[in-house]
Coordinates of C-alpha atoms and ligand atoms in Angstrom, one line a residue:
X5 CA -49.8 24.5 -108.7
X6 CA -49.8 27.0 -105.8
X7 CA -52.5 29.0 -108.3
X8 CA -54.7 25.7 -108.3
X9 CA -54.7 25.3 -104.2
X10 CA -55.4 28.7 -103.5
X11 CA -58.6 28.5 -104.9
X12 CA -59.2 25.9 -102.7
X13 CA -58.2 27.4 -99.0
X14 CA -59.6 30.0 -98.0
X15 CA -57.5 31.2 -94.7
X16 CA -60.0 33.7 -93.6
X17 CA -62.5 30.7 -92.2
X18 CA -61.2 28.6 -89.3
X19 CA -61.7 24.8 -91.1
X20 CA -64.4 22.7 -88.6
X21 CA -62.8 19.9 -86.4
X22 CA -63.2 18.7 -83.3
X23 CA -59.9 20.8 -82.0
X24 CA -61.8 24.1 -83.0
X25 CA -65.5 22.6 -80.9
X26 CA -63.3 22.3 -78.1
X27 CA -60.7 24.6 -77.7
X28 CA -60.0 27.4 -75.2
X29 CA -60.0 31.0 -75.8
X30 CA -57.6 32.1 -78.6
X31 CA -54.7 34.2 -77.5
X32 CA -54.7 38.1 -78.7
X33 CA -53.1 37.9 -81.7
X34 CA -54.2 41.1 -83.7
X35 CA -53.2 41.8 -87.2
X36 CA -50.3 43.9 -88.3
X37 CA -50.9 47.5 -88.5
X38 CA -48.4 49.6 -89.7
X39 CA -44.8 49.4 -90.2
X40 CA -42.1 47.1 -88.1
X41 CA -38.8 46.6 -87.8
X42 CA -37.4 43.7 -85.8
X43 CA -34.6 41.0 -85.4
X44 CA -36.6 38.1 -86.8
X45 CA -39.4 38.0 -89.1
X46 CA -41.8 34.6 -89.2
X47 CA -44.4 33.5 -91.6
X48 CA -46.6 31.3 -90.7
X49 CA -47.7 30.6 -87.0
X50 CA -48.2 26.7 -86.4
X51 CA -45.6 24.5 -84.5
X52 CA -42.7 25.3 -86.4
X53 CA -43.3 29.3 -86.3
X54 CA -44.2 29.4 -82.9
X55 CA -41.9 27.4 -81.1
X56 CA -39.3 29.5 -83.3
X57 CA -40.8 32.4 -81.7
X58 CA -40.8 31.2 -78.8
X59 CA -36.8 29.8 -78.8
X60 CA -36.1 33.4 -80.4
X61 CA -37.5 35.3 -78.1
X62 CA -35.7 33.5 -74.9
X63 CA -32.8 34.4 -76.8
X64 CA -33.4 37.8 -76.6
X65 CA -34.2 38.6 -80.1
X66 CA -37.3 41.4 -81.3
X67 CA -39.7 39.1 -83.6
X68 CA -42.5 38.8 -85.2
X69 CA -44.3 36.5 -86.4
X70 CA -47.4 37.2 -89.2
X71 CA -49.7 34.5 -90.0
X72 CA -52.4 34.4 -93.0
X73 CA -55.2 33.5 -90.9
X74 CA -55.0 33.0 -87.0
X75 CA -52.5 31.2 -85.2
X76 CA -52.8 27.2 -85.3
X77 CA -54.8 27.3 -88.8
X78 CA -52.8 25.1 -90.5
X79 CA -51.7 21.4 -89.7
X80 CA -51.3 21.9 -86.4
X81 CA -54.5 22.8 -85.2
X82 CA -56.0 20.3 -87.3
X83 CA -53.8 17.0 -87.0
X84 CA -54.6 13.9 -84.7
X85 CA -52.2 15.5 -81.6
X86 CA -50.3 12.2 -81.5
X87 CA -46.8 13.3 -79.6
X88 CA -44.1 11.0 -81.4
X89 CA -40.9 10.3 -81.1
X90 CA -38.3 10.0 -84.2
X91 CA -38.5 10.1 -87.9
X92 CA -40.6 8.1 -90.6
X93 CA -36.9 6.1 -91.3
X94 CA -34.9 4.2 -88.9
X95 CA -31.8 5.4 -87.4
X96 CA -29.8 2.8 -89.0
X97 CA -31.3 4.1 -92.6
X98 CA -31.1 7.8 -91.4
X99 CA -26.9 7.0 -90.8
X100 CA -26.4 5.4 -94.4
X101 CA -28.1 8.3 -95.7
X102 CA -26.6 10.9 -93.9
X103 CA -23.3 9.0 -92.0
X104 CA -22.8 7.6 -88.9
X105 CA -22.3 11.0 -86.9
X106 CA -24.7 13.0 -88.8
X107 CA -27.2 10.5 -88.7
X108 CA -27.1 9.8 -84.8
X109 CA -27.3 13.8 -84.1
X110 CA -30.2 13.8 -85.9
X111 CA -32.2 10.6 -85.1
X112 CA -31.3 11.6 -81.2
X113 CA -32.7 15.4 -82.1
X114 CA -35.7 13.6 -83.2
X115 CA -35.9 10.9 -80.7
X116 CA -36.3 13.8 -77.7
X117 CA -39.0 15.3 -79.5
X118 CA -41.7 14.9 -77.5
X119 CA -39.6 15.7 -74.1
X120 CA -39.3 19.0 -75.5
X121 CA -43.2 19.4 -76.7
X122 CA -44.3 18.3 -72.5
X123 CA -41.4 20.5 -70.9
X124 CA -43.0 23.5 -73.0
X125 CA -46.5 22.1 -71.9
X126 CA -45.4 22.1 -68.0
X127 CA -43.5 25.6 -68.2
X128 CA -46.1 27.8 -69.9
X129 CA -49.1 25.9 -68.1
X130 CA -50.7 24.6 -71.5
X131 CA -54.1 23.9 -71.2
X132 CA -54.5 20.8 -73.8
X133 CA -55.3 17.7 -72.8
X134 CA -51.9 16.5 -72.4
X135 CA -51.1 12.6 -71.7
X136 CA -48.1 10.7 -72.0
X137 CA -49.6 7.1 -72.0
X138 CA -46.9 6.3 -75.2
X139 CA -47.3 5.0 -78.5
X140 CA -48.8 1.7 -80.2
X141 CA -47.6 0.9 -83.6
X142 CA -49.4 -2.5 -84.3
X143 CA -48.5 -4.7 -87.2
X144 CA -51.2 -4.9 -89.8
X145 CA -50.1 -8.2 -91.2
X146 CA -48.0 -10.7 -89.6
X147 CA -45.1 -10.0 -91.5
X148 CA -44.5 -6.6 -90.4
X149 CA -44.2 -7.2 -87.3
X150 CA -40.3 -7.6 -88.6
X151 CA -39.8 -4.9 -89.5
X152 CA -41.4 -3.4 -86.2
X153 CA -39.7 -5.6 -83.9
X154 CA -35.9 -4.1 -86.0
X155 CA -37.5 -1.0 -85.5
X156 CA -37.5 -1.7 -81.5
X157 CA -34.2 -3.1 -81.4
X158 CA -32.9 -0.5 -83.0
X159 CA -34.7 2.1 -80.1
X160 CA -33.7 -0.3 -77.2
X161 CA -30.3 -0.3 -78.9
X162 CA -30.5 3.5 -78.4
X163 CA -31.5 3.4 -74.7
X164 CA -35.4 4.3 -75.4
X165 CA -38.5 2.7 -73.8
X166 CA -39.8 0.8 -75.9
X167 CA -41.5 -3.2 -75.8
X168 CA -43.3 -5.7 -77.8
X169 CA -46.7 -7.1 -77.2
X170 CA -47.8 -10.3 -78.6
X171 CA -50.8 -10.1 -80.0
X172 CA -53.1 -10.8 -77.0
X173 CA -51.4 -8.1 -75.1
X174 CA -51.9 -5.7 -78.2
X175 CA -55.7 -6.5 -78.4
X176 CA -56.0 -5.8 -75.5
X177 CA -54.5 -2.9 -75.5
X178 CA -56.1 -1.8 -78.3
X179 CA -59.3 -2.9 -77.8
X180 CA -59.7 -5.3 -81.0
X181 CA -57.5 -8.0 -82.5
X182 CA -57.6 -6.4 -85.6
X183 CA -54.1 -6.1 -85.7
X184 CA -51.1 -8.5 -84.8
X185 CA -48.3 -7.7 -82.5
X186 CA -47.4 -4.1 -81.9
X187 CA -44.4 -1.8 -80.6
X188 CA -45.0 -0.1 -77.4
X189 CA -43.2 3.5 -77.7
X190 CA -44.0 4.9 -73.5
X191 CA -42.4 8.2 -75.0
X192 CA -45.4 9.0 -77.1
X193 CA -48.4 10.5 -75.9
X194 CA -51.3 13.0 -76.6
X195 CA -52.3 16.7 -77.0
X196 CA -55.6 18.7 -78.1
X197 CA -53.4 20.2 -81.1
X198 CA -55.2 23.3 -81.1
X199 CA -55.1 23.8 -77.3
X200 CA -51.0 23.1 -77.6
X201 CA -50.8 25.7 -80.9
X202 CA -52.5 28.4 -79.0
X203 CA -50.6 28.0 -75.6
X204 CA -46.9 27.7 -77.8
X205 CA -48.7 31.3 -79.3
X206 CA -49.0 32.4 -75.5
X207 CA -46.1 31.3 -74.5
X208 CA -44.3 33.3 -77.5
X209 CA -46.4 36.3 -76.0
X210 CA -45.1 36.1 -73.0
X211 CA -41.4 35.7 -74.0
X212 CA -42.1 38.9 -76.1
X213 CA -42.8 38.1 -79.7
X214 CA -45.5 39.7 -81.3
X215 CA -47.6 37.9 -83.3
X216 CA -50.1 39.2 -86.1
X217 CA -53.1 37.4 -87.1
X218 CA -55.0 38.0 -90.4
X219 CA -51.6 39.4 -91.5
X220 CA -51.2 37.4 -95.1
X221 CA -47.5 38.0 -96.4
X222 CA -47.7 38.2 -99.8
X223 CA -43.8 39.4 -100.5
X224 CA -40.6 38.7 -99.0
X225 CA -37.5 40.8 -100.3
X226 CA -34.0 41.6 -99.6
X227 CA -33.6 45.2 -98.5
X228 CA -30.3 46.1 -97.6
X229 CA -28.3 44.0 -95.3
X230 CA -31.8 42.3 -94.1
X231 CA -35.1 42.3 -95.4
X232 CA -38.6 43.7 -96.5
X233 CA -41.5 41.1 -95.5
X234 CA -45.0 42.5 -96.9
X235 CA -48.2 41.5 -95.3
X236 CA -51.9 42.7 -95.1
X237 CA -51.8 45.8 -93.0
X238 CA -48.1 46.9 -93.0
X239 CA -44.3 46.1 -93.7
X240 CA -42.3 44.6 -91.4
X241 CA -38.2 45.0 -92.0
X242 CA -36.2 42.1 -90.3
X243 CA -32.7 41.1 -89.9
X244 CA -33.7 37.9 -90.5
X245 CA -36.7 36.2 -92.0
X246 CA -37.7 32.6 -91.1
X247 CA -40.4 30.7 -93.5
X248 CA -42.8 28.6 -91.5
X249 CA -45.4 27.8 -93.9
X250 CA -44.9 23.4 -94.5
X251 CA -47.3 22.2 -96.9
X252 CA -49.1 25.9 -97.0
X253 CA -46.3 27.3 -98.8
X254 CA -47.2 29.2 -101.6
X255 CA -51.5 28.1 -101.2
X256 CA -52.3 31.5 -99.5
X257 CA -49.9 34.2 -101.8
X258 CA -49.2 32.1 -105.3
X259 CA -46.4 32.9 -106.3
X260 CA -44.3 33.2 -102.8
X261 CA -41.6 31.0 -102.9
X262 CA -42.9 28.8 -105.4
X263 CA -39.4 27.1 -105.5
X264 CA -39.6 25.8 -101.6
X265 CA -42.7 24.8 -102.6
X266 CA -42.0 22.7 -105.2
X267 CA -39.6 21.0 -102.8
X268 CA -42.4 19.4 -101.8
X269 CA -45.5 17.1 -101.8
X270 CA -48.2 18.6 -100.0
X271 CA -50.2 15.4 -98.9
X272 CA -54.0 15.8 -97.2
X273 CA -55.0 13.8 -94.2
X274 CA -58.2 13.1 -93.2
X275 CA -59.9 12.4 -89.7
X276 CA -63.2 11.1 -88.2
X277 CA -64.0 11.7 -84.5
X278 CA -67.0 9.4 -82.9
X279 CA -69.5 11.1 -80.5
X280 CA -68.3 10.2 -76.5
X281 CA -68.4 6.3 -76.4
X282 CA -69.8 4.9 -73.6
X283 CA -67.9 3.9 -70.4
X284 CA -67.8 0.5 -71.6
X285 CA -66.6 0.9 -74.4
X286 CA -64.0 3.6 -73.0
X287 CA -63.3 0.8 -71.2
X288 CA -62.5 -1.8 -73.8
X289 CA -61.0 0.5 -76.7
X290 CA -57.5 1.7 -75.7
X291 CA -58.2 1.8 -72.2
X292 CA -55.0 2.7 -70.8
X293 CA -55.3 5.7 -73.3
X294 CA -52.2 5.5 -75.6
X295 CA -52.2 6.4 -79.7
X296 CA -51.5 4.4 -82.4
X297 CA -50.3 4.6 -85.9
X298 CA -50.3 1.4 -87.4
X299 CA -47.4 -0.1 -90.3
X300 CA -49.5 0.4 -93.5
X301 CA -48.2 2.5 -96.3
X302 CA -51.1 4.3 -96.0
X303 CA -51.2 4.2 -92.5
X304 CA -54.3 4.5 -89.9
X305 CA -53.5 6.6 -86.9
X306 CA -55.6 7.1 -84.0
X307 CA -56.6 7.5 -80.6
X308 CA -59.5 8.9 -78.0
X309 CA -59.6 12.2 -76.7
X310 CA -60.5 13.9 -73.1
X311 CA -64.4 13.2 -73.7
X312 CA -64.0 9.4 -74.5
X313 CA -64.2 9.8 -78.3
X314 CA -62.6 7.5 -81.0
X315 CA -60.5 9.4 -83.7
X316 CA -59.5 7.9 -86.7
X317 CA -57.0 9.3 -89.2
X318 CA -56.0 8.5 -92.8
X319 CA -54.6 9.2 -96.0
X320 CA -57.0 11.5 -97.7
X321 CA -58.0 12.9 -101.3
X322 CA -55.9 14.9 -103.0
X323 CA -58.1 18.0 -103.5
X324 CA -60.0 19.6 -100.2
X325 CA -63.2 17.2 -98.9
X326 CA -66.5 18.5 -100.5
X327 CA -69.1 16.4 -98.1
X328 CA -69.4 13.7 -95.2
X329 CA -69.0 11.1 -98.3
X330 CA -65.5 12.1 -98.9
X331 CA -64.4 10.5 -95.7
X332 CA -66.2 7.2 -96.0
X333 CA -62.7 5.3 -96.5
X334 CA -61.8 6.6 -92.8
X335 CA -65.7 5.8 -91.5
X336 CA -65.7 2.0 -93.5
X337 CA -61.9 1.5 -91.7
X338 CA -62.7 2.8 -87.9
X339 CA -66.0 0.6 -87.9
X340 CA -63.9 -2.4 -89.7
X341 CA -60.9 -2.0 -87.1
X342 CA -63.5 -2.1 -84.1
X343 CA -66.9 -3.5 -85.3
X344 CA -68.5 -2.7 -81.6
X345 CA -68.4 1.0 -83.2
X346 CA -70.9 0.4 -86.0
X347 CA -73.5 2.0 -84.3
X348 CA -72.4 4.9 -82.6
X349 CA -72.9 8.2 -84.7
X350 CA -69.7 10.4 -86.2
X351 CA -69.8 13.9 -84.7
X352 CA -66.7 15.6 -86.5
X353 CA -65.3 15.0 -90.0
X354 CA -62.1 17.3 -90.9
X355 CA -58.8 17.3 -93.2
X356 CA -55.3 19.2 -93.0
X357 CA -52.3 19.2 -95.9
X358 CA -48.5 17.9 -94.3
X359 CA -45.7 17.8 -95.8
X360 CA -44.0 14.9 -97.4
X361 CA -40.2 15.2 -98.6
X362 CA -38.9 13.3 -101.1
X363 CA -36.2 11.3 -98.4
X364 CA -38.6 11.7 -95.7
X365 CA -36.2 13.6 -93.7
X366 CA -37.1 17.5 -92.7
X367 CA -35.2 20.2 -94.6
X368 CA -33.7 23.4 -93.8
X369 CA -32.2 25.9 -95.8
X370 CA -30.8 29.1 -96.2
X371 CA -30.3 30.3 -100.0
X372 CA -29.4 33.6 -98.8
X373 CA -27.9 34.8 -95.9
X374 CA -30.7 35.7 -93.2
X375 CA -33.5 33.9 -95.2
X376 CA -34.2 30.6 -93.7
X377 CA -36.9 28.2 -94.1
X378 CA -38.1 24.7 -92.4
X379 CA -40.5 21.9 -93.2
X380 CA -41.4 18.7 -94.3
X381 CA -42.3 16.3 -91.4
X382 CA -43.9 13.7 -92.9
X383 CA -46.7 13.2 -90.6
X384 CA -44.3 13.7 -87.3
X385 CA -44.5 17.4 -86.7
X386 CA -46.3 17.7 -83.3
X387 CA -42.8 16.7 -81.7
X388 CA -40.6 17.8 -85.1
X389 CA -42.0 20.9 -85.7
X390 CA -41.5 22.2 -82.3
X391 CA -38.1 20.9 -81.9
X392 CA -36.3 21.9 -85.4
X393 CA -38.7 25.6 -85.3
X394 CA -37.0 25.9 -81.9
X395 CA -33.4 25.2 -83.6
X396 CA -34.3 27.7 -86.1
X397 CA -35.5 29.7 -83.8
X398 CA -32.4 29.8 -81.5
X399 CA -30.0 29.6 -84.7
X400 CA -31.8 32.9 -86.3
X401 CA -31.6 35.0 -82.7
X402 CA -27.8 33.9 -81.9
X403 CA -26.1 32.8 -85.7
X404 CA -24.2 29.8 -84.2
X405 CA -24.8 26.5 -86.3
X406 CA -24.8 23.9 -83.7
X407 CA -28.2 24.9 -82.6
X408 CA -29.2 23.2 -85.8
X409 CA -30.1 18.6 -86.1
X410 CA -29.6 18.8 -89.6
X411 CA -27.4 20.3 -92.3
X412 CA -28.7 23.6 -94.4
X413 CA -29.4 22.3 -97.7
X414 CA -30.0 23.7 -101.3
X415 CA -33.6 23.8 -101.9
X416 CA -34.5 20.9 -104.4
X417 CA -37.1 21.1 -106.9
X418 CA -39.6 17.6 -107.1
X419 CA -38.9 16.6 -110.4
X420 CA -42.2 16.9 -112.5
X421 CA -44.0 18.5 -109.7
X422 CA -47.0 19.5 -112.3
X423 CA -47.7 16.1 -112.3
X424 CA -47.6 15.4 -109.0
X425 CA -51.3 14.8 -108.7
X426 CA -50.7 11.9 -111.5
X427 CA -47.7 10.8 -109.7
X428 CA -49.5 11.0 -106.0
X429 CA -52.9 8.8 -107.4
X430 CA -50.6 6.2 -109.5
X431 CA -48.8 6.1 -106.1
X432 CA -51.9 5.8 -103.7
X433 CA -53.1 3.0 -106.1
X434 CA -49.6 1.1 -106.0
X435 CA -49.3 1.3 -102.1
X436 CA -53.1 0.7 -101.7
X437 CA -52.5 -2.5 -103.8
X438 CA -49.6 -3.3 -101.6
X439 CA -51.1 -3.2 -98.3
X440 CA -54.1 -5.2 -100.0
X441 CA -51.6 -7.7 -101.2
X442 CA -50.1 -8.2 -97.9
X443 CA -53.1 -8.5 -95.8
Ligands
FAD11 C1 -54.9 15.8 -90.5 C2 -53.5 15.8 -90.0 C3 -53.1 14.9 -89.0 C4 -51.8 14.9 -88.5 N1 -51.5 14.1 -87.4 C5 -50.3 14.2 -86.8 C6 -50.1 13.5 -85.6 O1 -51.0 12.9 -85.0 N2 -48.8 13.6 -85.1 C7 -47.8 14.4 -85.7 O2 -46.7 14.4 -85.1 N3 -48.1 15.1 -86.8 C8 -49.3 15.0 -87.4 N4 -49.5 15.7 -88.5 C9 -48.5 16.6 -89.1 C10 -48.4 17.9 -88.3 O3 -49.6 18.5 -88.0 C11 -47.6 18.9 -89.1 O4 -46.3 18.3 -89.4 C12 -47.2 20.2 -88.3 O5 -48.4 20.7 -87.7 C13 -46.6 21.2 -89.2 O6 -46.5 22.5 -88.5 P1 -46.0 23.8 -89.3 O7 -46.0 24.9 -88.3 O8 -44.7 23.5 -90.0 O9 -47.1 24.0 -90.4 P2 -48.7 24.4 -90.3 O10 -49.2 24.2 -89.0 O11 -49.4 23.9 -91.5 O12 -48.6 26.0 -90.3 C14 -48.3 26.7 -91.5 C15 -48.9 28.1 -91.4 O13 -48.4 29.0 -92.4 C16 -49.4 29.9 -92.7 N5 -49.1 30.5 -93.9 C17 -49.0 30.0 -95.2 N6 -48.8 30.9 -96.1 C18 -48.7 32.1 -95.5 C19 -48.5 33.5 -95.9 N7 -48.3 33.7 -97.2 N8 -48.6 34.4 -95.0 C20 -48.8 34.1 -93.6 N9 -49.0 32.9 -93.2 C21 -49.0 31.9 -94.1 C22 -50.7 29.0 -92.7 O14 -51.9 29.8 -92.5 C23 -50.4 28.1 -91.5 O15 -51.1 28.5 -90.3 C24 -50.8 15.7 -89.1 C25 -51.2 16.6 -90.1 C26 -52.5 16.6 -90.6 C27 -52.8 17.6 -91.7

């Protein structure tokens, strides 16, 4: 599998989005040169490997971080930049799978996600187009507003902002009654995701990490009572060694950790950004500027951004988009979901690969002492992958436990991974009939 998707990504070119048009300067982040020794070693330089950096650093730990291509290549400066709160599950389904205790620490870890992501944003002066307007999740039939509104009770329950708007007040809101009632989450909010990667990458800088661009690892080893990382340009010999590489694992060096990534099921995600509407229609489509996902299996996410465009997001193809015709699903659903769009022109078509885990929950593990991993955010890492890198982050630099949401777990093999691109159509087809079915 990893053989297969390496073929496809090549981490030398900086993928074309809207992010990349309009992001500032990129922090210096040369590649490794030479031999290093340090305290923590991090592959992989988006959310989760920065903010880990970051966390580690402020504990007073040497670290480096080496990244295949340039910091903020991978998901995260690619995704939609929606800032939200939680996990895909409810709390009450995180506590029966994981017990009540357990359950709470973690759905309260995840809950103050996004508090962490705008207190980094405020303290290292991040220039990315950050708004905390909160979070739509309209109902896409009328039935799901249930599970919505058990959703909600279950947050209010909790002590979290959060209200329901009929469907008048969710049009207008969202600017067309496509939907039917939705959730307001006010803890949610917005970032240019490639502005936020590169300022958590400045901020590591500054709290004294290094981190190395164009710097591919392509072996990690135990040497001694730590270990031997080898990248492009040099070796770097670390106490510890923290693999921050999500639905990348094992794409850019086949063969690295093929186990972690066979743990999981790298999923693409595909967006369409409009030209800047006009004020009117700024005006009429989410004008107090919130996000929204809505409660499809499949689920539409989107929102505007700093110039006034509309950005729609999807599930995407399985294999890397080849041509503007590849996102024609996303195009046919934005001008659907708000018809007044049919004319205005799409200026930026782009894709990114999260990951999915098979109980939706993020994993960590540690199969040896000093080697750790984290991922699997199931389209909830903005917020997720900066909180759990920086509990990796802090665990690595000072050893104690408690820094960490979630238990260290074996790392699990997807039964019949091979298949998964069988497994992953016969399932877009089910859950595509599904949300048909219940339109
Ligand atoms: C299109 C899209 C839209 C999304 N929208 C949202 C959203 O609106 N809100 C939200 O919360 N989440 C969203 N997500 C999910 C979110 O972007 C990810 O969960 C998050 O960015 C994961 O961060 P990460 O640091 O773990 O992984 P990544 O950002 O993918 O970083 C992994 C890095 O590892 C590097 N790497 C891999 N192998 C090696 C190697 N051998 N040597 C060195 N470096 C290596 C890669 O180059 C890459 O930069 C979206 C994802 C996509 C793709």
């Amino acid at each position: 599998m990893p053989q297969q998707l390496a073929s496809m990504i090549d981490p030398k070119a900086l993928p074309p989005s809207l992010w990349a048009d309009t992001v500032e300067e990129a922090p210096e982040a040369a590649p490794l040169d030479g031999d290093v020794v340090c305290d923590l070693a991090i592959v992989g330089a988006g959310f989760t490997g920065l903010s880990a950096a970051l966390h580690a650093a402020r504990e007073g730990a040497s670290v480096v971080v080496l990244e295949a291509s340039e910091p903020g290549w991978g998901a995260s400066g690619r995704n939609g930049g929606e800032v939200l709160p939680g996990l895909k599950l409810l709390p009450e389904e995180i506590c029966g799978l994981m017990g009540r205790e357990a359950g709470e620490a973690l759905v309260a870890f995840a809950e103050a996600g996004p508090d962490l992501v705008f207190e980094l944003i405020e303290r290292y002066a991040i220039t990315c187009e950050a708004t905390r307007a909160g979070w739509l999740r309209p109902a896409h039939t009328k039935s799901a507003e249930d599970g919505l509104k058990e959703n909600l009770r279950q947050l209010v329950e909790r002590g979290h902002a959060a209200e329901w708007l009929e469907a008048p007040d969710a049009a207008a809101q969202l600017g067309t009654d496509t939907w039917h009632g939705a959730m307001l989450d006010h803890r949610g909010g917005t970032v240019q995701p490639f502005g936020y990667a590169r300022g958590l990458c400045r901020a590591a800088l500054q709290e004294g990490a290094r981190v190395c661009g164009s710097s591919p690892v392509s072996e990690v080893k135990r040497a001694g009572d730590g270990w031997q990382i080898t990248a492009r340009g040099g070796q770097v010999k670390a106490g510890k060694v923290l693999l921050a590489t999500n639905a990348y694992t094992g794409c850019l060096s086949p063969g690295l950790n093929d186990r972690l990534a066979l743990s999981i099921m790298p999923v693409s995600s595909f967006i369409v950004a409009t030209e800047p509407l006009s004020h009117n229609l700024q005006k009429t489509i989410l004008p107090q500027g919130q996000c929204f996902s809505d409660s499809r299996r499949f689920l539409l996410y989107g929102r505007k951004d700093a110039a006034g465009r509309m950005l729609l997001g999807g599930r995407g193809l399985l294999r890397e988009p080849r041509g503007p015709d590849d996102f024609g699903h996303i195009e046919k659903a934005l001008r659907q979901a708000y018809p007044m769009l049919a004319d205005v022109r799409i200026s930026h078509r782009w894709s990114g690969r999260l990951a999915v885990t098979p109980d939706y929950l993020p994993h960590v593990h540690e199969p040896e002492p000093g080697l750790l991993m984290a991922l699997g955010y199931t389209g909830r890492g903005v917020a997720l992958a900066t909180a759990l890198g920086g509990a990796m982050g802090r665990y690595a630099a000072t050893g104690d436990q408690s820094h960490l949401p979630l238990p260290l777990t074996a790392i699990t093999p997807i039964p019949f991974h091979g298949a998964r691109a069988l497994y992953a159509g016969a399932l877009f087809t089910w859950y595509r009939a599904l949300d048909a079915l219940s339109n």
